[in-house]
Short mmCIF file of C-alpha atoms in Angstrom, two decimals:
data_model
loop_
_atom_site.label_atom_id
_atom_site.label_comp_id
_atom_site.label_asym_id
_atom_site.label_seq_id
_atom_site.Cartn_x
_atom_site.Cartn_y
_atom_site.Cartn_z
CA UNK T 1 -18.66 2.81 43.40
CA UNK T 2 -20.58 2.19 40.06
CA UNK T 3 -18.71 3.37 37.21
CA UNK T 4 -22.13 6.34 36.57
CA UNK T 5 -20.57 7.67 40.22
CA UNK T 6 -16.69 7.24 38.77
CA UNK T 7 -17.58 9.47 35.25
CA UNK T 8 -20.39 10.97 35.89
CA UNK T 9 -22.78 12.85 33.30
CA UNK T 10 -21.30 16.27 33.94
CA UNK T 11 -17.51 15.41 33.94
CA UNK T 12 -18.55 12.93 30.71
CA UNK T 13 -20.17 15.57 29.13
CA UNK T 14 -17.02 18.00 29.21
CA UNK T 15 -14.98 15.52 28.07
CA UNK T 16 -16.59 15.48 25.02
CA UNK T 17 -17.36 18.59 24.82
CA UNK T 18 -13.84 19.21 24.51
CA UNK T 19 -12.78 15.99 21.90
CA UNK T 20 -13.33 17.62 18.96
CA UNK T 21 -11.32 20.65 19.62
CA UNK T 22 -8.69 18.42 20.73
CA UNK T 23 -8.97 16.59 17.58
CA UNK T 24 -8.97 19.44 15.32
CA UNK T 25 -5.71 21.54 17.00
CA UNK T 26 -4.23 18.11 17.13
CA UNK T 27 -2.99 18.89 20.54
CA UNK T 28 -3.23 16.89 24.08
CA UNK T 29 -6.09 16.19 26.07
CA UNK T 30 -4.47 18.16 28.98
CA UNK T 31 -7.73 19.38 30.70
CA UNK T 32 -9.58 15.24 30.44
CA UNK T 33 -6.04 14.43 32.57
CA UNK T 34 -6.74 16.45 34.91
CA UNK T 35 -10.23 16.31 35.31
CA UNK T 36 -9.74 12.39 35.21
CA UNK T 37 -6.83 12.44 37.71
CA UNK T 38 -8.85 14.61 40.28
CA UNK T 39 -11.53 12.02 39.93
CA UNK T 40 -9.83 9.07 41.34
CA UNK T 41 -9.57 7.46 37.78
CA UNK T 42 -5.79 6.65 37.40
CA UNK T 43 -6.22 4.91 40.49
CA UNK T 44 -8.59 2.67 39.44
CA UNK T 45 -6.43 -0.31 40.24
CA UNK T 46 -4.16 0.88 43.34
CA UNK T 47 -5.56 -0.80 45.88
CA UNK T 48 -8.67 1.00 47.78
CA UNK T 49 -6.44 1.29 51.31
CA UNK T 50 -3.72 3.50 49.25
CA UNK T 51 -5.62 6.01 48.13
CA UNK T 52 -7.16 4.25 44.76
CA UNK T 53 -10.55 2.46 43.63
CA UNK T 54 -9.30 -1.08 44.22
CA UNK T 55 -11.34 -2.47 40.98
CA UNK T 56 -10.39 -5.21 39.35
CA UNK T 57 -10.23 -5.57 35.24
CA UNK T 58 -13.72 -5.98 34.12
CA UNK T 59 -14.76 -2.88 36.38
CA UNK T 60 -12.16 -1.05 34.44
CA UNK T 61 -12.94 -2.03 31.59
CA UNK T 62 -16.78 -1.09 31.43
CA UNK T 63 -15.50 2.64 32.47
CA UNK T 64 -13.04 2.50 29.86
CA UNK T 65 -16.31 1.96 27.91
CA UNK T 66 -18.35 4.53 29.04
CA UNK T 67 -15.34 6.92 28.60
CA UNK T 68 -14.92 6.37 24.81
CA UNK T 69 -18.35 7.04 24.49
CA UNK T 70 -16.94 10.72 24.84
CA UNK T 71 -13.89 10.75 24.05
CA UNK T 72 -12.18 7.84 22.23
CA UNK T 73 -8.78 9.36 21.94
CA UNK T 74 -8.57 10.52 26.01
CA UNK T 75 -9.70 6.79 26.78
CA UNK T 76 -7.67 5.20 24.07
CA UNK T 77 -4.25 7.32 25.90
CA UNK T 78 -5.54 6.99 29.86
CA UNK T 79 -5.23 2.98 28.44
CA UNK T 80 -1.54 2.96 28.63
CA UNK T 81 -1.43 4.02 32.26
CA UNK T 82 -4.12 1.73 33.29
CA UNK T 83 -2.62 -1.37 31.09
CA UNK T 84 0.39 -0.82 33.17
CA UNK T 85 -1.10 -0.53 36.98
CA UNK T 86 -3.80 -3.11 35.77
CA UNK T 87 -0.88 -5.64 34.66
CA UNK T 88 0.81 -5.02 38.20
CA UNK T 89 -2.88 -5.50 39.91
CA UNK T 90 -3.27 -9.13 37.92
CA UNK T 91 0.21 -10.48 38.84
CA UNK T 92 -0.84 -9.26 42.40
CA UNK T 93 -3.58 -11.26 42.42
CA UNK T 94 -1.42 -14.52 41.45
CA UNK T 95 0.93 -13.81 43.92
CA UNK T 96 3.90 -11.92 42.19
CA UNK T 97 4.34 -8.64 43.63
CA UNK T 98 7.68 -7.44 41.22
CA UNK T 99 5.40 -4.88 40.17
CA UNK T 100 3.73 -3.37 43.71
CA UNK T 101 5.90 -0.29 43.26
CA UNK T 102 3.83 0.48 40.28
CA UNK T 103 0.80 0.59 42.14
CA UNK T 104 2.68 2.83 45.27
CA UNK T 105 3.83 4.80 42.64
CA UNK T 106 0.60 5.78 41.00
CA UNK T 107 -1.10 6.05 43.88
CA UNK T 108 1.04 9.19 44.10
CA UNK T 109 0.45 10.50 41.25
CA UNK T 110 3.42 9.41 38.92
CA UNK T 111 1.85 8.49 35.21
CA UNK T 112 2.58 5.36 33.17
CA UNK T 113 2.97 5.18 29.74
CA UNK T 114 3.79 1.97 27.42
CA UNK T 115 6.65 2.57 24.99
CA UNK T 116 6.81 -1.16 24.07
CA UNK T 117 5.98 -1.38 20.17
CA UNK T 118 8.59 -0.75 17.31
CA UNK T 119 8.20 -0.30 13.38
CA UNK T 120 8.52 -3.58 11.82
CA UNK T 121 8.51 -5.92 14.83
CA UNK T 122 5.57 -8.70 14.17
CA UNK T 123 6.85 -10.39 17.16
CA UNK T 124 5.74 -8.01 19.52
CA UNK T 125 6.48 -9.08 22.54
CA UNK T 126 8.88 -11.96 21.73
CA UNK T 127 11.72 -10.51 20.18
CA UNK T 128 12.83 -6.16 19.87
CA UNK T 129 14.76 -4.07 17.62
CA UNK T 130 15.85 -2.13 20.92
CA UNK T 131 19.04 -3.23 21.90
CA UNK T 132 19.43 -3.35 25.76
CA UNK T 133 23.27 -3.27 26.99
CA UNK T 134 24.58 -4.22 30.60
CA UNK T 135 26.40 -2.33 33.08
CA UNK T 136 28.09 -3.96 35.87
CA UNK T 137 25.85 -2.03 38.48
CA UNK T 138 23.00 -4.03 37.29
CA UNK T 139 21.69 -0.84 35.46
CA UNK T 140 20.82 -1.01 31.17
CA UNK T 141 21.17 1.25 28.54
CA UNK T 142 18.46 1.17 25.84
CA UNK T 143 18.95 2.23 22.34
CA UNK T 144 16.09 2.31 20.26
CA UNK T 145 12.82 3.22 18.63
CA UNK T 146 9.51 3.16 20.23
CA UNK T 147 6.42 3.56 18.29
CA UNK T 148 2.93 5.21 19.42
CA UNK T 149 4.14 5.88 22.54
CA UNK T 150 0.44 7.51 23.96
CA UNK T 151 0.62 10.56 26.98
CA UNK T 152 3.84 11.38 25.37
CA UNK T 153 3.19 14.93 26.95
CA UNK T 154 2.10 13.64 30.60
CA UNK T 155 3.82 10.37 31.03
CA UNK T 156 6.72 10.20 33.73
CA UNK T 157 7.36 6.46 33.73
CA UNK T 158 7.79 4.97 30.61
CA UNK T 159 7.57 0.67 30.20
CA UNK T 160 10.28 -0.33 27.75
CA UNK T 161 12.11 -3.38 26.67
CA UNK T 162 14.72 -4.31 24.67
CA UNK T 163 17.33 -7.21 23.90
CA UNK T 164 20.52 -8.13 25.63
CA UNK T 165 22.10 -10.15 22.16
CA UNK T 166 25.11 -11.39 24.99
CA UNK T 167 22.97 -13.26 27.27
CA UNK T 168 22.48 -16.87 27.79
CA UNK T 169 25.30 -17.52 26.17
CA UNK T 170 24.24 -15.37 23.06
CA UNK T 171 21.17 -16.75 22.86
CA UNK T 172 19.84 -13.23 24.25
CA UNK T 173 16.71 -11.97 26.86
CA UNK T 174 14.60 -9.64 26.84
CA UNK T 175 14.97 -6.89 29.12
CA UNK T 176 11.92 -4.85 30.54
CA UNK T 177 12.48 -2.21 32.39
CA UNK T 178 10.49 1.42 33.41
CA UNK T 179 12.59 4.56 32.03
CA UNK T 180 11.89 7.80 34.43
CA UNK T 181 10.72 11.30 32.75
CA UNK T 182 13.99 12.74 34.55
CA UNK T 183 16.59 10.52 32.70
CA UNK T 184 18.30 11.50 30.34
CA UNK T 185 19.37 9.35 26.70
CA UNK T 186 16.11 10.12 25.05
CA UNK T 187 13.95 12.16 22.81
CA UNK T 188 10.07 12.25 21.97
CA UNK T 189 9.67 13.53 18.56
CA UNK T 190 6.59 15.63 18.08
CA UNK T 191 5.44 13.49 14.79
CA UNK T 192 1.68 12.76 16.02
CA UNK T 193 -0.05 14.32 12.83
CA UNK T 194 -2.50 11.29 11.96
CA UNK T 195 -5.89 10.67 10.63
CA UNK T 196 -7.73 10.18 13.74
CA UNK T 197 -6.75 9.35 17.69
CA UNK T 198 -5.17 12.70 17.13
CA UNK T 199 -5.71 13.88 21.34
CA UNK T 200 -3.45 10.87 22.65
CA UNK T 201 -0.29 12.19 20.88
CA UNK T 202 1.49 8.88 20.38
CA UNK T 203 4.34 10.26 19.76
CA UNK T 204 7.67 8.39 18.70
CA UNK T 205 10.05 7.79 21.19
CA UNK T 206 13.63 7.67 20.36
CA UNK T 207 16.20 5.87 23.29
CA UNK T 208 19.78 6.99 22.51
CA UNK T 209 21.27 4.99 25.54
CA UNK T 210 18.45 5.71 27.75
CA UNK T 211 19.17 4.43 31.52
CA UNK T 212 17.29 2.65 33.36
CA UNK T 213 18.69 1.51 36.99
CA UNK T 214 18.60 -1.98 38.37
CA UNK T 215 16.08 -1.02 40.72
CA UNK T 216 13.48 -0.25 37.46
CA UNK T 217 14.67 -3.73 35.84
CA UNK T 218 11.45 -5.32 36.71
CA UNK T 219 12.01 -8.55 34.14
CA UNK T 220 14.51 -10.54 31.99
CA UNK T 221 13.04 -13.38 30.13
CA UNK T 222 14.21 -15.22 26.98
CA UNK T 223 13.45 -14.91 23.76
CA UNK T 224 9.92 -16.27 21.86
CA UNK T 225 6.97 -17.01 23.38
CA UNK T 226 7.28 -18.02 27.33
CA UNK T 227 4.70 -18.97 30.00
CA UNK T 228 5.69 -16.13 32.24
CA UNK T 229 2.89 -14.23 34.45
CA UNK T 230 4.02 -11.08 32.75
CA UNK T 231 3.33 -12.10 29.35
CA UNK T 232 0.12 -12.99 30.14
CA UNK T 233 -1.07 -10.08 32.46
CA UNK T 234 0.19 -7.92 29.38
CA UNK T 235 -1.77 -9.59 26.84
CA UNK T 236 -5.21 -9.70 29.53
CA UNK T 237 -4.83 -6.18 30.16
CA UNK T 238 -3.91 -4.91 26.92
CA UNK T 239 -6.76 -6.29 24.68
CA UNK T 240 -9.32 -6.05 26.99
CA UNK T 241 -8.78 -2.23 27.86
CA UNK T 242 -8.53 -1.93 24.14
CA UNK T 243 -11.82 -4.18 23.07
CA UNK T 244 -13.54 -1.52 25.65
CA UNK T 245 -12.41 1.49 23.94
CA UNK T 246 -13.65 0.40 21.00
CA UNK T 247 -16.44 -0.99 22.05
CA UNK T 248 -17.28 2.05 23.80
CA UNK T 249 -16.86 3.77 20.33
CA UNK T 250 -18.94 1.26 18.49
CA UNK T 251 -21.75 1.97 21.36
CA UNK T 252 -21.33 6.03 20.53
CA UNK T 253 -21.62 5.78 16.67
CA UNK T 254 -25.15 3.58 17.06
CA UNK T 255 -26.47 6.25 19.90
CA UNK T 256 -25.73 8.95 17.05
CA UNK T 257 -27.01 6.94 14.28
CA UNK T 258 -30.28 6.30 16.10
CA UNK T 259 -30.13 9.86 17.29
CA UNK T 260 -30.06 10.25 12.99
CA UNK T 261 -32.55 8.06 11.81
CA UNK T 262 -35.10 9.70 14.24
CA UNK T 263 -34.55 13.12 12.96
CA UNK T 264 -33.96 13.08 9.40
CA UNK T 265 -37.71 13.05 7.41
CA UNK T 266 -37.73 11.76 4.02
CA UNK T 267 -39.99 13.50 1.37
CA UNK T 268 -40.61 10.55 -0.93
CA UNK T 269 -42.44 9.12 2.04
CA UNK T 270 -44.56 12.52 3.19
CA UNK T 271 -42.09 13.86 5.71
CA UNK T 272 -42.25 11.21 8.30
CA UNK T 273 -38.90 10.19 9.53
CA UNK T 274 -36.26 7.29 8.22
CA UNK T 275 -37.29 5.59 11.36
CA UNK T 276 -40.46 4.44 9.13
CA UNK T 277 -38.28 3.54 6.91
CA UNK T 278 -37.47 -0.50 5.99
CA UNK T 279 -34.11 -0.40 4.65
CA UNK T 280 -32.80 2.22 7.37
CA UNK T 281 -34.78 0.13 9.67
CA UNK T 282 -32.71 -3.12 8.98
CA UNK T 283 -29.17 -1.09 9.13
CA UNK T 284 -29.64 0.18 12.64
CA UNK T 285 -30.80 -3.40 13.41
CA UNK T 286 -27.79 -5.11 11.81
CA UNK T 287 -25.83 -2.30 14.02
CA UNK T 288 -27.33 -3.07 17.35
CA UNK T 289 -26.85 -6.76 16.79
CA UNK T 290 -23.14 -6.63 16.23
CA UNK T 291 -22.76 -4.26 19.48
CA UNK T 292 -25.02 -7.00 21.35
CA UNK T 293 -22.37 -9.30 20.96
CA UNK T 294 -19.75 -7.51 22.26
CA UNK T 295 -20.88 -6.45 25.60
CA UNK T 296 -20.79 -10.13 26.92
CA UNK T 297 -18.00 -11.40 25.67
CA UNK T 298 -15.88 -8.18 27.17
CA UNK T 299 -17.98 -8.77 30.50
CA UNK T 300 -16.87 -12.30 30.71
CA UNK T 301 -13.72 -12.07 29.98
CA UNK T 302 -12.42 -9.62 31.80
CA UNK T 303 -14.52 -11.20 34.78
CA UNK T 304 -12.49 -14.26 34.44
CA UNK T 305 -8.99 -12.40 34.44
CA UNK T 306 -10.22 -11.26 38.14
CA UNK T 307 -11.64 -14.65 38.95
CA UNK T 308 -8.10 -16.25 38.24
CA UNK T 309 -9.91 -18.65 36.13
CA UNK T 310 -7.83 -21.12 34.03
CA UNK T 311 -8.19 -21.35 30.36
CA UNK T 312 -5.46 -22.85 29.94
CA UNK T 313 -4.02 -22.32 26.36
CA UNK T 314 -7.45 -21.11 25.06
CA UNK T 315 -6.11 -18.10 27.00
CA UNK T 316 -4.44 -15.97 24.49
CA UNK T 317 -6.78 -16.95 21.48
CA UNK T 318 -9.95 -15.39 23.61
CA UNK T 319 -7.81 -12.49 24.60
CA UNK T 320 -6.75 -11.73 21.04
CA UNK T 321 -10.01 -12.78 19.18
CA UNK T 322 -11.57 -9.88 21.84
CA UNK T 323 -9.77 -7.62 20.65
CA UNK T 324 -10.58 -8.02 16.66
CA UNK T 325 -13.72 -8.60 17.21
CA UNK T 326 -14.22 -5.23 18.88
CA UNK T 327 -11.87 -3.40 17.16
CA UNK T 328 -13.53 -4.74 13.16
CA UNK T 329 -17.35 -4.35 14.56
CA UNK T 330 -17.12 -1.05 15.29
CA UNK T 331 -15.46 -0.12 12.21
CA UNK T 332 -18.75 -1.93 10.88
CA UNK T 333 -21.41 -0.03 13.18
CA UNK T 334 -19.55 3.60 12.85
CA UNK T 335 -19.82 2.80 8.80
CA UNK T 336 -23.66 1.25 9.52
CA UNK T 337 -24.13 4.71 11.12
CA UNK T 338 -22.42 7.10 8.91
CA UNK T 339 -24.64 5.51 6.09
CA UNK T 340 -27.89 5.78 8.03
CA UNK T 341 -27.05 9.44 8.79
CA UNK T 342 -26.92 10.85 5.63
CA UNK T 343 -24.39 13.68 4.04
CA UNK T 344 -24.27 15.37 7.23
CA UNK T 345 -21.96 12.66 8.77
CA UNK T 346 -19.75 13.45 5.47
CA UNK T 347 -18.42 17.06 6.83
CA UNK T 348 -15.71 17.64 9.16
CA UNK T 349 -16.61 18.53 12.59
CA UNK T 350 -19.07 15.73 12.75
CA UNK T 351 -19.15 13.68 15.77
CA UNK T 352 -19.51 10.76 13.01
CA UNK T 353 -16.70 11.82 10.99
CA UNK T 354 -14.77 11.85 13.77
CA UNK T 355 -15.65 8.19 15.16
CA UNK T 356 -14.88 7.23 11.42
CA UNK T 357 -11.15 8.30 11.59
CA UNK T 358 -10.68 7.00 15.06
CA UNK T 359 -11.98 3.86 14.39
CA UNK T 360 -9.92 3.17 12.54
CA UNK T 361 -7.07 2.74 14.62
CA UNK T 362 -7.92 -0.47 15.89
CA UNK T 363 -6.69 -2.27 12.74
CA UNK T 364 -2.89 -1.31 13.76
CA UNK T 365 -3.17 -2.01 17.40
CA UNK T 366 -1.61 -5.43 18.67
CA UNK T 367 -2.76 -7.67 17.98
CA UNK T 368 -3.34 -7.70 14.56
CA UNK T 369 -5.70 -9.45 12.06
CA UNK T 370 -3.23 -11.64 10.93
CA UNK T 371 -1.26 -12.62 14.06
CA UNK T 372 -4.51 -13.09 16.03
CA UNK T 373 -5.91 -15.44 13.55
CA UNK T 374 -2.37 -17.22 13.58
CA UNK T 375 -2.63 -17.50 17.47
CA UNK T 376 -5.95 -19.32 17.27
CA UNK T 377 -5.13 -21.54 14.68
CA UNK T 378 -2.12 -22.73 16.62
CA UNK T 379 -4.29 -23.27 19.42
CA UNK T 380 -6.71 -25.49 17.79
CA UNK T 381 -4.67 -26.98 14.71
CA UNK T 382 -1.29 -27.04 16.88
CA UNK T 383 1.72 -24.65 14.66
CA UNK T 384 2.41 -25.09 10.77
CA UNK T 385 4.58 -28.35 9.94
CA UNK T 386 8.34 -27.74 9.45
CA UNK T 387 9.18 -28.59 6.07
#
């Protein structure tokens, strides 16, 4: 199926028909989940003789794409699920199948959400402020505080991790594990009031000795950075679902500038439009030229996660420079596009005004400005000297 048969016009055109009223009650985007979920879309990964789509990553991502083009927020949320079933799709594919009940699982409907990220940890992935504590059955209790946990209303298994400070000989793991909507030992505080992205309600997640069983303890692995398949799927997933969200927003605001610049007459230059104008000329240029960029480099990539190709340690700085580069040149096109647009773009309930608060999102998503640029210079300078 091509992705125009997957979202088609009509179901795309509700979707963001409905965005704005989403983003202005501040409230869930309960009727794109279901639409979506009739539609085969949160099966876009489980393999095609379960029930799903049986795509691979760069499939997904170019309908990620075409889904933020009407509705950022819904495609930014529906992420988490498919970061989740995508990660258990690409360790599939390399032969580890700890995560095949993932893909069973949401090929029955259940809903993944990630509830990995915490306030204040720049490690990410490599160390947490959750602390994970043993039982003798094999089961974990996780006390803790998640950040931006999206489809906080919808989600009914919920990725976590945390850090067992009593292992290896105190040298501590990681523990990862998926938390079920039915336990019990946490809360989801309804604290999603926010500038923009307002429809995926990100709310925080607070674990109070949340259980998880030994049968959901998918992954122990030690502290730092570590060559396991997990790690990586993560990290291939995660940016790349995320450069197409924004991508997909970057590709909306230039539609609506253009949309602008064809409509709006100027009077200094006898009523013909800002199309025949130089300077507004050169702006939608320098927009369309930054977006031309993009599509490539998230085609390739994400090809090359489903073509097991090896990139050896130039892995993780593609994968992270991706992701800023989408995330910082759409901030620059939805800006290119507000200013072509005129004061129109200026008042709430603007598609443009919109775009401009959700955009800008991207800068706290992981990874960051800073740590990505520290990941590639590692990779091509080798780490700082100790002193």
């Amino acid at each position: 199926m091509t992705p125009e048969q997957i979202l088609t016009e009509p179901l795309l055109d509700r979707i963001r028909g409905r965005a704005a009223r989403y983003d202005r009650e501040n409230r869930f985007f309960t009727e794109d989940l279901e639409e979506l979920a009739a539609a085969g879309y949160l099966k876009i990964f489980v393999p095609a003789a379960d029930g799903g789509l049986g795509l691979g990553l760069a499939a997904a991502a170019q309908l990620q794409r075409r889904l933020a083009t009407a509705a950022p927020a819904t495609a930014l949320a529906i992420n988490m699920h498919l970061v989740w079933t995508g990660v258990a799709h690409v360790l599939a594919a390399r032969g580890d199948s700890s995560l095949d009940f993932v893909l069973r699982e949401a090929s029955q409907g259940e809903i993944f959400a990630f509830g990995n990220s915490e306030a204040g940890n720049d490690s990410v992935l490599f160390d947490s402020r959750t602390r994970a504590t043993p039982h003798p059955d094999g089961s974990y209790s996780f006390t803790g505080r998640k950040i931006f946990t999206s489809l906080s209303p919808a989600w009914t298994r919920l990725g976590i991790f945390g850090k067992d400070a009593s292992a290896r000989d105190g040298e501590g793991e990681l523990v990862h594990g998926f938390l079920s909507r039915e336990s019990d030992g946490y809360d989801i505080l309804e604290d999603w009031d926010t500038l923009g992205m307002r429809a995926s309600q990100s709310n925080t997640t607070v674990l109070d000795g949340a259980l998880v069983p030994a049968d959901r303890i998918f992954r122990k692995l030690p502290m730092g950075p570590n060559a396991d398949p997990l790690i990586f799927a993560i990290f291939a997933c995660f940016e790349t679902l995320l450069a197409a969200v924004y991508t997909g927003l970057g590709e909306r605001a230039l539609a609506l500038g253009v949309e602008a610049v064809k409509r709006r007459t100027s009077f200094k230059n006898d009523g013909r439009t800002y199309a025949q104008d130089p300077d507004i000329r050169w702006k939608v240029a320098e927009a369309a030229m930054a977006m031309d960029a993009l599509y490539p480099q998230l085609a390739e990539l994400s090809r090359d996660v489903d073509g097991l190709v090896d990139h050896g340690s130039q892995w993780f700085p593609r994968l992270v420079g991706l992701k800023v580069r989408a995330t910082e040149t759409a901030r620059t096109v939805v800006d290119l596009a507000i200013r072509v647009s005129g004061g129109s773009s200026y008042f709430r309930g603007s598609e443009l005004e919109r775009l401009y608060r959700d955009v800008l999102a991207g800068m706290f998503h992981p990874s960051d400005d800073e740590s990505a640029h520290n990941t590639v210079a590692n990779a091509w300078l080798g780490p700082l000297a100790t002193p």
